[in-house]
Backbone as numpy.savetxt, mean C-alpha at the origin, in Angstrom:
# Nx Ny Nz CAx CAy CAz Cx Cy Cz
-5.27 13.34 12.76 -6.43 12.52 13.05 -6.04 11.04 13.17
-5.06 10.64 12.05 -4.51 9.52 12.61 -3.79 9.02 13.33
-3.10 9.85 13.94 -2.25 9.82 15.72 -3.34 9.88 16.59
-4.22 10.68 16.63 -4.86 10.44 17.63 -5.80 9.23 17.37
-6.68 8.39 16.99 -6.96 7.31 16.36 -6.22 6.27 17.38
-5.04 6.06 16.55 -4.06 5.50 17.12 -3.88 4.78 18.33
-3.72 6.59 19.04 -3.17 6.75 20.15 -4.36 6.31 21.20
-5.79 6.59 20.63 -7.00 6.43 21.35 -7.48 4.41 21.30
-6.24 3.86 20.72 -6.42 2.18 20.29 -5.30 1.75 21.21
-4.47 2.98 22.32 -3.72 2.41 23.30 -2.21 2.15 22.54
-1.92 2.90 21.69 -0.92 2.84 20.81 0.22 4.07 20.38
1.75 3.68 21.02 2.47 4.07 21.61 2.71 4.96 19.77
2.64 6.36 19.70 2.70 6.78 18.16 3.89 7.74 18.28
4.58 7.44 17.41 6.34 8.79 17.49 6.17 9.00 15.94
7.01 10.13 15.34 7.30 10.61 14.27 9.15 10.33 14.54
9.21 9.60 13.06 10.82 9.19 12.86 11.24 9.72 11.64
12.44 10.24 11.44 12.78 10.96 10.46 14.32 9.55 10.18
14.18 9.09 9.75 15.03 7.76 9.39 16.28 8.55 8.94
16.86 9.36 8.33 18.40 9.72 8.08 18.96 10.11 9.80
17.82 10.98 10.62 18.43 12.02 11.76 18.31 11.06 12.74
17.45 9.52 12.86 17.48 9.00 13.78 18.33 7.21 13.88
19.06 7.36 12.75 19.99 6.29 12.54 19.03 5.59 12.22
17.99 5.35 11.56 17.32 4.29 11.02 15.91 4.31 11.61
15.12 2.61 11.20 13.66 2.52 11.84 14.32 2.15 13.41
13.27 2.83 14.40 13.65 2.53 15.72 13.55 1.14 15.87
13.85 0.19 17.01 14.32 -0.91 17.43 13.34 -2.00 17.81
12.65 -1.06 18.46 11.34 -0.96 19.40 10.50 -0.78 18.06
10.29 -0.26 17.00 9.52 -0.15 15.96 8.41 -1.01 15.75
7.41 -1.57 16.01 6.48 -2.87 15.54 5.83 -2.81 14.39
5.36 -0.90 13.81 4.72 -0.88 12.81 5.49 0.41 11.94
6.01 0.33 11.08 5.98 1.66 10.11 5.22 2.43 9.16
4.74 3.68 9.86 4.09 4.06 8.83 4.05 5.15 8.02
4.04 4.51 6.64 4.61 5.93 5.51 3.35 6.39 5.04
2.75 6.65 5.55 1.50 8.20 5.42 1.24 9.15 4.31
1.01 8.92 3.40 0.76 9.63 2.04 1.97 10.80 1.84
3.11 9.89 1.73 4.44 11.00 1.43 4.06 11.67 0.27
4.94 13.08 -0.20 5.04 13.48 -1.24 6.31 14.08 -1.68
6.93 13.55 -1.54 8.31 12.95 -1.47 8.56 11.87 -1.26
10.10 11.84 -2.37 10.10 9.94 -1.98 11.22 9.98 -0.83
11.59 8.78 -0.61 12.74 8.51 0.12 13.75 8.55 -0.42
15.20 8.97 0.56 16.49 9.00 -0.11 16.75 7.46 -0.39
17.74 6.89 -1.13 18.29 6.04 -1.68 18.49 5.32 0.19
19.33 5.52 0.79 19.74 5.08 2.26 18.30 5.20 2.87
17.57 5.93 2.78 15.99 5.83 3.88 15.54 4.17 3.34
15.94 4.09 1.49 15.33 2.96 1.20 15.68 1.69 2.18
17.15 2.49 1.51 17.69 0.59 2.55 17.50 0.15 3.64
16.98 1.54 4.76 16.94 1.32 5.82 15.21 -0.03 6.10
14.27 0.97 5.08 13.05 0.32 5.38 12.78 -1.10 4.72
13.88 -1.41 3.52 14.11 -2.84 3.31 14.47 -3.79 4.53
15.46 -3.31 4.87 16.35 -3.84 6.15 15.43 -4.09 7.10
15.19 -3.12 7.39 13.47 -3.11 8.40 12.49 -4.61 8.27
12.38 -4.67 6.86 11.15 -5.66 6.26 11.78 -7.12 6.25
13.59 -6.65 6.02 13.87 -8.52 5.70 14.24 -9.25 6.91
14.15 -8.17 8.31 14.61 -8.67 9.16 12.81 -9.43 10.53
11.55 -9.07 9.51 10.54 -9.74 9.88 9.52 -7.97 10.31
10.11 -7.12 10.23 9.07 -5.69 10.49 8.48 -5.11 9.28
7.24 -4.26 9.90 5.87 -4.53 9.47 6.08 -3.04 8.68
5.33 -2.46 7.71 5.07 -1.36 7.09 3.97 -1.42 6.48
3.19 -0.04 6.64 2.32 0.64 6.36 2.23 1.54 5.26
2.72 1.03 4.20 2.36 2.38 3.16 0.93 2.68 2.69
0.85 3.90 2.59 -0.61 4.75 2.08 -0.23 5.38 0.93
-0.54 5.55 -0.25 0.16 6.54 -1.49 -0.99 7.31 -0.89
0.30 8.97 -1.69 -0.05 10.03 -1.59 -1.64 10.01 -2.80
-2.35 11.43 -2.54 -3.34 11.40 -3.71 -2.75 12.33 -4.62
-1.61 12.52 -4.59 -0.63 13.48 -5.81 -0.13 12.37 -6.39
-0.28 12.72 -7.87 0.82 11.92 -8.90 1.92 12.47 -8.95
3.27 12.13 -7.67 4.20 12.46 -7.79 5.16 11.63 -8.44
6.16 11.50 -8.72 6.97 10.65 -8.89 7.81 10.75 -7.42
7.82 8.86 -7.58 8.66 8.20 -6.22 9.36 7.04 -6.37
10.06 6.89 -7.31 10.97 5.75 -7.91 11.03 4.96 -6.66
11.67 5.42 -5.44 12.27 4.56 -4.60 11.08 4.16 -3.33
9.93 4.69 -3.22 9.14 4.25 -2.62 8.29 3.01 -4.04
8.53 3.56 -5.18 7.83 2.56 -5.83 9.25 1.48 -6.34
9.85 1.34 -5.93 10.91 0.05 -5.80 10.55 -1.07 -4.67
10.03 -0.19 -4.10 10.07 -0.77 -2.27 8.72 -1.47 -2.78
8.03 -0.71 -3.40 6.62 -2.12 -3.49 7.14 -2.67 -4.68
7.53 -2.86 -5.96 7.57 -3.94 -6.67 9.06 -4.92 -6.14
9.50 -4.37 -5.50 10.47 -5.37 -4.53 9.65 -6.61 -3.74
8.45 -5.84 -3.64 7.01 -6.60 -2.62 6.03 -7.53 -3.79
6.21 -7.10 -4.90 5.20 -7.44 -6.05 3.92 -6.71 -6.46
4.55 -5.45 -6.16 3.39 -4.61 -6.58 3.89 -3.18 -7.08
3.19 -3.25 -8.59 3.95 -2.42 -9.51 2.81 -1.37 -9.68
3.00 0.35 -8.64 2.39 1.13 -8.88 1.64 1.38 -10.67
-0.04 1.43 -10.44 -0.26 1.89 -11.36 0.20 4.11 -11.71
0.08 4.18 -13.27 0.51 5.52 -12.99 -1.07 6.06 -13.03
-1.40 6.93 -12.86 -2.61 7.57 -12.38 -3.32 7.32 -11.27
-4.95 8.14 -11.52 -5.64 7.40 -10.31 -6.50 6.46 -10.55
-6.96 5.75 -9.58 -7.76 4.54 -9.80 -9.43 4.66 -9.80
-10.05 4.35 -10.73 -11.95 4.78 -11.17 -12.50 3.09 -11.59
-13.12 2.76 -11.18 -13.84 1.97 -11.80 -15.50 2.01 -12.28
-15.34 1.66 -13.47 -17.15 2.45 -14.20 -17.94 1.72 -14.30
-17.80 0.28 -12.97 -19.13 -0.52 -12.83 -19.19 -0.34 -11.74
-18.12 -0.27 -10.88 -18.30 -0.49 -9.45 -18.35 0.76 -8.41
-18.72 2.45 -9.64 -18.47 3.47 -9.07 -20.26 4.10 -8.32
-19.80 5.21 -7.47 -20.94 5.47 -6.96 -20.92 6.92 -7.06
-22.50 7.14 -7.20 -23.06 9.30 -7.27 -22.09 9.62 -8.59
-22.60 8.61 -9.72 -21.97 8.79 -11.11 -20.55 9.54 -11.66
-19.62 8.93 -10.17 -18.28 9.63 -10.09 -17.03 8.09 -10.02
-16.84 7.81 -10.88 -16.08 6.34 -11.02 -15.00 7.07 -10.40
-14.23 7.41 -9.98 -13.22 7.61 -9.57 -13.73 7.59 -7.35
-15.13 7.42 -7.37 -15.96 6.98 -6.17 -16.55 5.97 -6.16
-15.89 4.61 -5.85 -16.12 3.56 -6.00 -16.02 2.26 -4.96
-16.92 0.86 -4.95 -16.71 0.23 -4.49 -15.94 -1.05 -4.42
-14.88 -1.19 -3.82 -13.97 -2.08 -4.19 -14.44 -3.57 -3.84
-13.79 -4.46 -4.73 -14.56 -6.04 -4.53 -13.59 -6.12 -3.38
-14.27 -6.89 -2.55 -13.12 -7.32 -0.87 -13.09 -8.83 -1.15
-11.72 -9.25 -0.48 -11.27 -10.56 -0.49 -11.08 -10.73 0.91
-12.70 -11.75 1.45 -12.35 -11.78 2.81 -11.30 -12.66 3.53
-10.92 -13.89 2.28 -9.89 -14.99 2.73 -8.35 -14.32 2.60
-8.15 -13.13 2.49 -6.90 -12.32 2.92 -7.11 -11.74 4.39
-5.76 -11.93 5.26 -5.82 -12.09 6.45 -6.15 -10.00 7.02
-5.88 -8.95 6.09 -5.63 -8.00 6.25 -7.35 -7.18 6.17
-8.23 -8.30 5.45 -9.76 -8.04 5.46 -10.51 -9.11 6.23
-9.57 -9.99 6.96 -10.65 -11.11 8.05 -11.38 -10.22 8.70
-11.65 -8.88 9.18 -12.63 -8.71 10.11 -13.71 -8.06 8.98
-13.76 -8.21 8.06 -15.03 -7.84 7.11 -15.37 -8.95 6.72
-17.16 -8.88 6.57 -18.00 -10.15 6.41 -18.04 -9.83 4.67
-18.33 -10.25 3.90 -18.42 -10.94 2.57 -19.57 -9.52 2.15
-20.53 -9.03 3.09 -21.21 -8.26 2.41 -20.88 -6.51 3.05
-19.61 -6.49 3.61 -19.11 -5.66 3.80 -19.09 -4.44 2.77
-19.43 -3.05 2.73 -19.01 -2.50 1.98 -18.09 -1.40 2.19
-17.39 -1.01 1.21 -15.63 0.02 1.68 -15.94 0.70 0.39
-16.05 2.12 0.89 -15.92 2.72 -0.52 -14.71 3.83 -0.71
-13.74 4.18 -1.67 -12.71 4.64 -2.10 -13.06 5.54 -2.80
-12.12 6.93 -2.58 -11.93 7.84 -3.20 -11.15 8.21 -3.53
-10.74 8.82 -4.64 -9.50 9.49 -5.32 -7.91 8.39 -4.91
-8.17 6.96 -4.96 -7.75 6.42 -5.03 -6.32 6.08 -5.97
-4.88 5.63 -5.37 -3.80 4.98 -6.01 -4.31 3.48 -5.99
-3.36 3.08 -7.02 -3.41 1.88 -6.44 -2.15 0.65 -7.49
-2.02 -0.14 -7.51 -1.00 -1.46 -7.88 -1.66 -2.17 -8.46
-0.79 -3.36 -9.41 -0.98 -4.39 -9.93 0.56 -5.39 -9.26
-0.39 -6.55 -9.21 0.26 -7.55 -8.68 1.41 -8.48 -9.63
2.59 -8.16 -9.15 3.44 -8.55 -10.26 4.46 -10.15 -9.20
5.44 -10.57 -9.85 6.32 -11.47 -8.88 7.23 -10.60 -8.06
7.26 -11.03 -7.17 8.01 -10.30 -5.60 9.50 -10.56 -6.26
10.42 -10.03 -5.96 11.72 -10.16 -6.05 12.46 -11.43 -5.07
11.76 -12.01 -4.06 11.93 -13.22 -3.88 10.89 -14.50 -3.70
11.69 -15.73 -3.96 10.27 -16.64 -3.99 9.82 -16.52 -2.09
10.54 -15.99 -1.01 9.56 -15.93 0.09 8.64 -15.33 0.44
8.25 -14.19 -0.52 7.35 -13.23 -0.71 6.50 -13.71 -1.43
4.78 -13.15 -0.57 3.72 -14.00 -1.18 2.84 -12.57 -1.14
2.34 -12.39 -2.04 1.48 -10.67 -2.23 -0.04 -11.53 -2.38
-0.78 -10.73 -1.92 -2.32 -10.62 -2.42 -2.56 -9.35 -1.97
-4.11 -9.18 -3.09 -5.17 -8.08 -3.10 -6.06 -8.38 -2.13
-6.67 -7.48 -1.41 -7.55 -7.45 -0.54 -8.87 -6.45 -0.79
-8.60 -5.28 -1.78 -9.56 -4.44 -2.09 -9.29 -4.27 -3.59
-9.89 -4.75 -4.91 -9.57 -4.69 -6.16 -11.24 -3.88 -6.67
-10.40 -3.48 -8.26 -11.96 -2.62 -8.92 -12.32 -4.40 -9.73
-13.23 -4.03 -10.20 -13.59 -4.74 -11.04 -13.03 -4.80 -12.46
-13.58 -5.86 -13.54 -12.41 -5.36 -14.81 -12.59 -4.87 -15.47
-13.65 -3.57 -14.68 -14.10 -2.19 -15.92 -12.87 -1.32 -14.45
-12.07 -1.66 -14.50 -11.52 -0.76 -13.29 -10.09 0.25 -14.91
-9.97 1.40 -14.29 -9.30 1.91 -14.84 -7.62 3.32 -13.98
-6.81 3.23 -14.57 -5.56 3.91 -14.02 -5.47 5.21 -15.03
-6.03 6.23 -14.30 -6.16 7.52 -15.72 -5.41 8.96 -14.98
-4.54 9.33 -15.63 -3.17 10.02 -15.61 -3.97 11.55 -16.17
-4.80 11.15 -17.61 -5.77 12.31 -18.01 -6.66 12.20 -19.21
-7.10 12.33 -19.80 -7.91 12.13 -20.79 -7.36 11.47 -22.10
-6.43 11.70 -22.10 -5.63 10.84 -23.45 -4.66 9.60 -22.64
-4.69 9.69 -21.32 -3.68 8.41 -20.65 -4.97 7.79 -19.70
-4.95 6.67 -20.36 -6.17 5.97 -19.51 -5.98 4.41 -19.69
-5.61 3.47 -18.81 -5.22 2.25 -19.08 -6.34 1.38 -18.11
-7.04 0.10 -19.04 -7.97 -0.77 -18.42 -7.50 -1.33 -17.88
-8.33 -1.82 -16.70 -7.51 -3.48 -15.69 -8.53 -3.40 -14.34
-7.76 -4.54 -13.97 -8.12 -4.56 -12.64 -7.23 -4.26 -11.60
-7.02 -3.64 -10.79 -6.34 -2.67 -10.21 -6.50 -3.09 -8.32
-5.63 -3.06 -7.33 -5.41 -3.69 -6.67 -5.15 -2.38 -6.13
-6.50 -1.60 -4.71 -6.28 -0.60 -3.74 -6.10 -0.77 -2.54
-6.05 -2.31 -2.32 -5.81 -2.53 -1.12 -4.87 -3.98 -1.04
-3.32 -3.81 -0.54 -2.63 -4.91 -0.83 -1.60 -5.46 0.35
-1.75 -6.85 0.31 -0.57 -7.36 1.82 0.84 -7.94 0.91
2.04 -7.58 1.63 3.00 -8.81 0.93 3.64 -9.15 2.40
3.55 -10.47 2.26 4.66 -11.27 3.57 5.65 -11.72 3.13
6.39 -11.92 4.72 7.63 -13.02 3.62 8.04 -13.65 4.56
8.23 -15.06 4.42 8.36 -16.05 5.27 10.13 -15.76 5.43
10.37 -15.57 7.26 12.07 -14.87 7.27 12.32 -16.26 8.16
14.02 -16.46 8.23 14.16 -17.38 9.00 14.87 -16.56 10.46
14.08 -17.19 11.23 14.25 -16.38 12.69 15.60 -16.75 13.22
16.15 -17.79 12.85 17.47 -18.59 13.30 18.58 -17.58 12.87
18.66 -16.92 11.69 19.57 -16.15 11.37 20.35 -15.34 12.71
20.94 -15.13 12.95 22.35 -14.22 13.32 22.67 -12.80 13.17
């Protein structure tokens, strides 16, 4: 559904398998990692770092499985964003008395929600999501764009349940120097 989407927005869509195809293609403008469930090999990592420090774009979506993915969750706190473990509920901002169905606060002065007006509403389900930590370099600048409120919660299961505010929708840039070689 989301290839065709896509493809119906005039948008050139391939499936890349990064070990069998020597890396992200060249031509690449957007990458997108699509609710893996599996992580990446150690080398897929480097490839999609490499990808990012050289000014290209990625798309990650977490899976709605609590898998473990060390190296896809490297790749975001490399970005400044440190997977929460569970899923994401918030019990002010939830809807049809199912917090884990909820409405996220939007930040329209992030460039990744400019086309939503202030009374926009986005509602989330069975939601992952991050907390915003420091990027691994100072050219990396992270913000939230879709957060719970700070009855928002990360719950693994009935005895693992951690409060916060929780970050389901997130950009990181990084200012590259184009002059490089």
């Amino acid at each position: 559904e989301v290839t065709e989407r896509l493809e119906k927005a005039h948008l050139s869509v391939d499936t890349v398998n990064l070990l069998t195809d020597g890396g992200v293609p060249a031509d690449c403008d957007l990458l997108i990692i699509n609710a893996p469930i599996r992580d990446l090999a150690d080398d897929e990592l480097d490839m999609v770092l490499e990808c990012l420090s050289v000014g290209g774009h990625v798309v990650y979506t977490m899976s709605d499985q609590l898998e473990d993915l060390p190296n896809l969750e490297a790749m975001c706190a490399a970005y400044g964003m440190t997977v929460a473990d569970g899923f994401i509920a918030d019990t002010q901002r939830y809807y049809q008395n199912n917090p884990y169905l909820f409405f996220p606060v939007i930040d329209t002065s992030v460039d990744a929600a400019a086309g939503l007006t202030s009374d926009s509403m986005v509602l989330v389900y069975g939601a992952r999501g991050v907390t915003l930590t420091d990027p691994e370099r100072e050219t990396v600048t992270v913000s939230a764009f879709l957060t719970t409120s700070e009855d928002g919660y990360a719950i693994v299961d009935e005895n693992n349940q951690t409060r916060g505010t929780y970050a389901v929708g997130a950009v990181a840039t990084e200012e590259i120097d184009d002059n490089i070689f």
